[in-house]
GROMACS .gro file of N, CA, C and O in nm:
model
  292
    1MET      N    1   8.009  10.293   7.374
    1MET     CA    2   8.019  10.296   7.522
    1MET      C    3   7.902  10.404   7.575
    1MET      O    4   7.887  10.503   7.525
    2LYS      N    5   7.843  10.369   7.668
    2LYS     CA    6   7.735  10.470   7.724
    2LYS      C    7   7.808  10.567   7.811
    2LYS      O    8   7.897  10.557   7.871
    3GLU      N    9   7.739  10.679   7.786
    3GLU     CA   10   7.797  10.808   7.852
    3GLU      C   11   7.735  10.818   7.997
    3GLU      O   12   7.757  10.906   8.086
    4HIS      N   13   7.653  10.719   8.041
    4HIS     CA   14   7.584  10.714   8.174
    4HIS      C   15   7.599  10.558   8.231
    4HIS      O   16   7.627  10.469   8.152
    5GLU      N   17   7.566  10.556   8.368
    5GLU     CA   18   7.565  10.416   8.434
    5GLU      C   19   7.419  10.416   8.499
    5GLU      O   20   7.398  10.372   8.609
    6LEU      N   21   7.308  10.457   8.403
    6LEU     CA   22   7.167  10.441   8.460
    6LEU      C   23   7.104  10.315   8.394
    6LEU      O   24   7.163  10.265   8.296
    7PRO      N   25   7.002  10.273   8.477
    7PRO     CA   26   6.934  10.154   8.411
    7PRO      C   27   6.877  10.162   8.294
    7PRO      O   28   6.844  10.262   8.239
    8ASP      N   29   6.884  10.045   8.214
    8ASP     CA   30   6.802  10.052   8.084
    8ASP      C   31   6.654  10.067   8.115
    8ASP      O   32   6.606  10.028   8.230
    9GLY      N   33   6.573  10.093   8.011
    9GLY     CA   34   6.435  10.100   8.036
    9GLY      C   35   6.368  10.248   8.048
    9GLY      O   36   6.257  10.253   8.074
   10LEU      N   37   6.479  10.345   8.078
   10LEU     CA   38   6.422  10.468   8.101
   10LEU      C   39   6.396  10.526   7.957
   10LEU      O   40   6.441  10.505   7.856
   11SER      N   41   6.282  10.614   7.967
   11SER     CA   42   6.232  10.691   7.845
   11SER      C   43   6.354  10.773   7.805
   11SER      O   44   6.436  10.831   7.867
   12GLN      N   45   6.354  10.818   7.672
   12GLN     CA   46   6.451  10.922   7.630
   12GLN      C   47   6.438  11.042   7.695
   12GLN      O   48   6.522  11.111   7.729
   13PRO      N   49   6.303  11.092   7.719
   13PRO     CA   50   6.295  11.231   7.789
   13PRO      C   51   6.338  11.216   7.934
   13PRO      O   52   6.399  11.323   7.986
   14ALA      N   53   6.298  11.117   8.001
   14ALA     CA   54   6.370  11.099   8.131
   14ALA      C   55   6.520  11.084   8.139
   14ALA      O   56   6.584  11.138   8.221
   15LEU      N   57   6.571  11.015   8.054
   15LEU     CA   58   6.726  11.005   8.031
   15LEU      C   59   6.777  11.145   8.019
   15LEU      O   60   6.876  11.189   8.088
   16LYS      N   61   6.720  11.213   7.924
   16LYS     CA   62   6.775  11.360   7.876
   16LYS      C   63   6.761  11.439   8.001
   16LYS      O   64   6.857  11.515   8.036
   17ALA      N   65   6.657  11.423   8.079
   17ALA     CA   66   6.639  11.517   8.196
   17ALA      C   67   6.730  11.478   8.303
   17ALA      O   68   6.797  11.569   8.358
   18LEU      N   69   6.764  11.361   8.325
   18LEU     CA   70   6.862  11.311   8.431
   18LEU      C   71   6.993  11.343   8.371
   18LEU      O   72   7.077  11.417   8.454
   19LEU      N   73   7.043  11.334   8.270
   19LEU     CA   74   7.171  11.360   8.224
   19LEU      C   75   7.196  11.546   8.227
   19LEU      O   76   7.275  11.580   8.254
   20GLY      N   77   7.075  11.596   8.175
   20GLY     CA   78   7.080  11.755   8.189
   20GLY      C   79   7.102  11.808   8.333
   20GLY      O   80   7.146  11.910   8.351
   21ALA      N   81   7.061  11.722   8.425
   21ALA     CA   82   7.082  11.765   8.564
   21ALA      C   83   7.199  11.701   8.624
   21ALA      O   84   7.223  11.712   8.746
   22ASN      N   85   7.301  11.671   8.533
   22ASN     CA   86   7.433  11.604   8.577
   22ASN      C   87   7.404  11.483   8.675
   22ASN      O   88   7.490  11.457   8.763
   23ILE      N   89   7.314  11.410   8.629
   23ILE     CA   90   7.289  11.273   8.700
   23ILE      C   91   7.341  11.165   8.606
   23ILE      O   92   7.241  11.138   8.501
   24TYR      N   93   7.432  11.089   8.634
   24TYR     CA   94   7.502  10.987   8.537
   24TYR      C   95   7.488  10.849   8.589
   24TYR      O   96   7.511  10.766   8.524
   25THR      N   97   7.485  10.851   8.717
   25THR     CA   98   7.491  10.720   8.801
   25THR      C   99   7.376  10.714   8.901
   25THR      O  100   7.313  10.803   8.932
   26LEU      N  101   7.361  10.570   8.936
   26LEU     CA  102   7.253  10.557   9.047
   26LEU      C  103   7.306  10.623   9.179
   26LEU      O  104   7.225  10.681   9.253
   27LYS      N  105   7.431  10.628   9.201
   27LYS     CA  106   7.483  10.693   9.313
   27LYS      C  107   7.437  10.845   9.315
   27LYS      O  108   7.390  10.910   9.393
   28ASP      N  109   7.446  10.908   9.191
   28ASP     CA  110   7.403  11.043   9.166
   28ASP      C  111   7.241  11.055   9.200
   28ASP      O  112   7.195  11.150   9.263
   29VAL      N  113   7.177  10.970   9.150
   29VAL     CA  114   7.015  10.952   9.178
   29VAL      C  115   7.001  10.962   9.333
   29VAL      O  116   6.914  11.025   9.371
   30SER      N  117   7.078  10.890   9.383
   30SER     CA  118   7.060  10.863   9.536
   30SER      C  119   7.078  10.985   9.633
   30SER      O  120   7.052  10.981   9.747
   31ARG      N  121   7.130  11.086   9.560
   31ARG     CA  122   7.156  11.214   9.637
   31ARG      C  123   7.041  11.315   9.625
   31ARG      O  124   7.032  11.439   9.668
   32HIS      N  125   6.930  11.263   9.558
   32HIS     CA  126   6.805  11.340   9.555
   32HIS      C  127   6.692  11.271   9.605
   32HIS      O  128   6.682  11.146   9.609
   33THR      N  129   6.582  11.368   9.630
   33THR     CA  130   6.462  11.309   9.692
   33THR      C  131   6.383  11.287   9.565
   33THR      O  132   6.401  11.334   9.462
   34VAL      N  133   6.276  11.207   9.564
   34VAL     CA  134   6.185  11.184   9.473
   34VAL      C  135   6.118  11.307   9.428
   34VAL      O  136   6.099  11.322   9.296
   35ALA      N  137   6.082  11.408   9.510
   35ALA     CA  138   6.021  11.521   9.477
   35ALA      C  139   6.106  11.602   9.373
   35ALA      O  140   6.061  11.658   9.294
   36GLU      N  141   6.237  11.594   9.431
   36GLU     CA  142   6.340  11.679   9.339
   36GLU      C  143   6.345  11.636   9.189
   36GLU      O  144   6.344  11.697   9.092
   37LEU      N  145   6.346  11.493   9.185
   37LEU     CA  146   6.360  11.423   9.058
   37LEU      C  147   6.222  11.448   8.982
   37LEU      O  148   6.241  11.478   8.859
   38LEU      N  149   6.097  11.442   9.037
   38LEU     CA  150   5.989  11.480   8.957
   38LEU      C  151   5.965  11.603   8.908
   38LEU      O  152   5.897  11.630   8.820
   39LYS      N  153   6.047  11.694   8.955
   39LYS     CA  154   6.040  11.841   8.922
   39LYS      C  155   6.115  11.854   8.774
   39LYS      O  156   6.102  11.951   8.709
   40LEU      N  157   6.196  11.744   8.743
   40LEU     CA  158   6.273  11.762   8.610
   40LEU      C  159   6.174  11.741   8.500
   40LEU      O  160   6.088  11.647   8.494
   41HIS      N  161   6.176  11.811   8.397
   41HIS     CA  162   6.086  11.801   8.271
   41HIS      C  163   6.123  11.685   8.199
   41HIS      O  164   6.226  11.649   8.183
   42GLY      N  165   6.016  11.586   8.196
   42GLY     CA  166   6.034  11.474   8.130
   42GLY      C  167   6.051  11.349   8.216
   42GLY      O  168   6.050  11.237   8.155
   43LEU      N  169   6.047  11.380   8.328
   43LEU     CA  170   6.068  11.258   8.425
   43LEU      C  171   5.937  11.250   8.509
   43LEU      O  172   5.893  11.356   8.570
   44GLY      N  173   5.879  11.126   8.522
   44GLY     CA  174   5.748  11.112   8.594
   44GLY      C  175   5.757  10.988   8.685
   44GLY      O  176   5.867  10.931   8.693
   45PRO      N  177   5.642  10.950   8.733
   45PRO     CA  178   5.638  10.846   8.826
   45PRO      C  179   5.697  10.710   8.755
   45PRO      O  180   5.757  10.616   8.843
   46LYS      N  181   5.667  10.669   8.640
   46LYS     CA  182   5.729  10.557   8.588
   46LYS      C  183   5.873  10.548   8.597
   46LYS      O  184   5.921  10.443   8.634
   47THR      N  185   5.939  10.669   8.568
   47THR     CA  186   6.095  10.657   8.603
   47THR      C  187   6.125  10.630   8.737
   47THR      O  188   6.227  10.560   8.762
   48ILE      N  189   6.051  10.680   8.825
   48ILE     CA  190   6.084  10.661   8.959
   48ILE      C  191   6.066  10.492   9.006
   48ILE      O  192   6.139  10.437   9.059
   49ARG      N  193   5.965  10.458   8.943
   49ARG     CA  194   5.938  10.305   8.958
   49ARG      C  195   6.056  10.222   8.888
   49ARG      O  196   6.073  10.102   8.922
   50THR      N  197   6.109  10.280   8.800
   50THR     CA  198   6.228  10.207   8.735
   50THR      C  199   6.357  10.229   8.814
   50THR      O  200   6.423  10.120   8.828
   51LEU      N  201   6.369  10.344   8.853
   51LEU     CA  202   6.491  10.359   8.932
   51LEU      C  203   6.501  10.303   9.072
   51LEU      O  204   6.609  10.252   9.118
   52GLU      N  205   6.382  10.299   9.140
   52GLU     CA  206   6.385  10.244   9.270
   52GLU      C  207   6.448  10.102   9.293
   52GLU      O  208   6.522  10.082   9.371
   53PRO      N  209   6.400  10.003   9.212
   53PRO     CA  210   6.451   9.879   9.236
   53PRO      C  211   6.605   9.863   9.198
   53PRO      O  212   6.687   9.792   9.251
   54ALA      N  213   6.653   9.954   9.098
   54ALA     CA  214   6.793   9.948   9.054
   54ALA      C  215   6.875  10.004   9.177
   54ALA      O  216   6.982   9.967   9.193
   55LEU      N  217   6.819  10.118   9.238
   55LEU     CA  218   6.893  10.165   9.344
   55LEU      C  219   6.905  10.059   9.454
   55LEU      O  220   7.006  10.049   9.505
   56ASN      N  221   6.776   9.992   9.498
   56ASN     CA  222   6.785   9.913   9.606
   56ASN      C  223   6.876   9.789   9.579
   56ASN      O  224   6.945   9.743   9.666
   57ALA      N  225   6.876   9.755   9.455
   57ALA     CA  226   6.980   9.630   9.409
   57ALA      C  227   7.126   9.673   9.451
   57ALA      O  228   7.201   9.585   9.467
   58LYS      N  229   7.157   9.798   9.459
   58LYS     CA  230   7.298   9.846   9.485
   58LYS      C  231   7.300   9.884   9.621
   58LYS      O  232   7.399   9.960   9.653
   59GLY      N  233   7.196   9.861   9.709
   59GLY     CA  234   7.216   9.922   9.856
   59GLY      C  235   7.194  10.073   9.860
   59GLY      O  236   7.233  10.120   9.950
   60LEU      N  237   7.114  10.136   9.761
   60LEU     CA  238   7.110  10.270   9.751
   60LEU      C  239   6.942  10.314   9.770
   60LEU      O  240   6.871  10.214   9.749
   61ASP      N  241   6.914  10.433   9.791
   61ASP     CA  242   6.779  10.481   9.803
   61ASP      C  243   6.785  10.625   9.766
   61ASP      O  244   6.878  10.683   9.785
   62PHE      N  245   6.646  10.672   9.752
   62PHE     CA  246   6.638  10.813   9.746
   62PHE      C  247   6.656  10.866   9.875
   62PHE      O  248   6.635  10.819   9.987
   63VAL      N  249   6.701  11.008   9.865
   63VAL     CA  250   6.706  11.084   9.992
   63VAL      C  251   6.571  11.100  10.040
   63VAL      O  252   6.466  11.121   9.969
   64ARG      N  253   6.554  11.074  10.175
   64ARG     CA  254   6.413  11.102  10.217
   64ARG      C  255   6.396  11.228  10.300
   64ARG      O  256   6.508  11.280  10.376
   65SER      N  257   6.293  11.303  10.258
   65SER     CA  258   6.282  11.430  10.315
   65SER      C  259   6.248  11.425  10.458
   65SER      O  260   6.161  11.347  10.514
   66ASN      N  261   6.315  11.508  10.551
   66ASN     CA  262   6.292  11.541  10.681
   66ASN      C  263   6.187  11.635  10.718
   66ASN      O  264   6.140  11.660  10.825
   67LYS      N  265   6.121  11.699  10.609
   67LYS     CA  266   6.035  11.811  10.630
   67LYS      C  267   5.902  11.748  10.697
   67LYS      O  268   5.860  11.662  10.632
   68VAL      N  269   5.860  11.809  10.783
   68VAL     CA  270   5.734  11.770  10.860
   68VAL      C  271   5.629  11.840  10.760
   68VAL      O  272   5.617  11.950  10.744
   69GLU      N  273   5.536  11.743  10.714
   69GLU     CA  274   5.432  11.783  10.613
   69GLU      C  275   5.310  11.854  10.698
   69GLU      O  276   5.256  11.943  10.645
   70ASN      N  277   5.290  11.818  10.810
   70ASN     CA  278   5.176  11.862  10.879
   70ASN      C  279   5.223  11.946  11.001
   70ASN      O  280   5.272  11.901  11.096
   71LYS      N  281   5.211  12.082  10.983
   71LYS     CA  282   5.258  12.163  11.078
   71LYS      C  283   5.172  12.175  11.205
   71LYS      O  284   5.207  12.255  11.298
   72ASP      N  285   5.067  12.116  11.208
   72ASP     CA  286   4.965  12.132  11.330
   72ASP      C  287   5.012  12.026  11.439
   72ASP      O  288   4.962  12.024  11.533
   73CYS      N  289   5.114  11.948  11.408
   73CYS     CA  290   5.159  11.836  11.508
   73CYS      C  291   5.208  11.911  11.618
   73CYS      O  292   5.296  11.993  11.611
   0.00000   0.00000   0.00000
């Protein structure tokens, strides 16, 4: 039995990074921004591209940052 409910196809370093951050399910993933996830050692853009369609299939998505990037506005 798997100790997580994350999609197949994740690299071992990415899986280890997610589990090390107490992220075991897609619902757990959906509580984070892409930027937060990319800060995890071993997790990169390929992992995001694997997670996004799996999230969407369950009606979930990454948290979207509300921070305004351009402070000159």
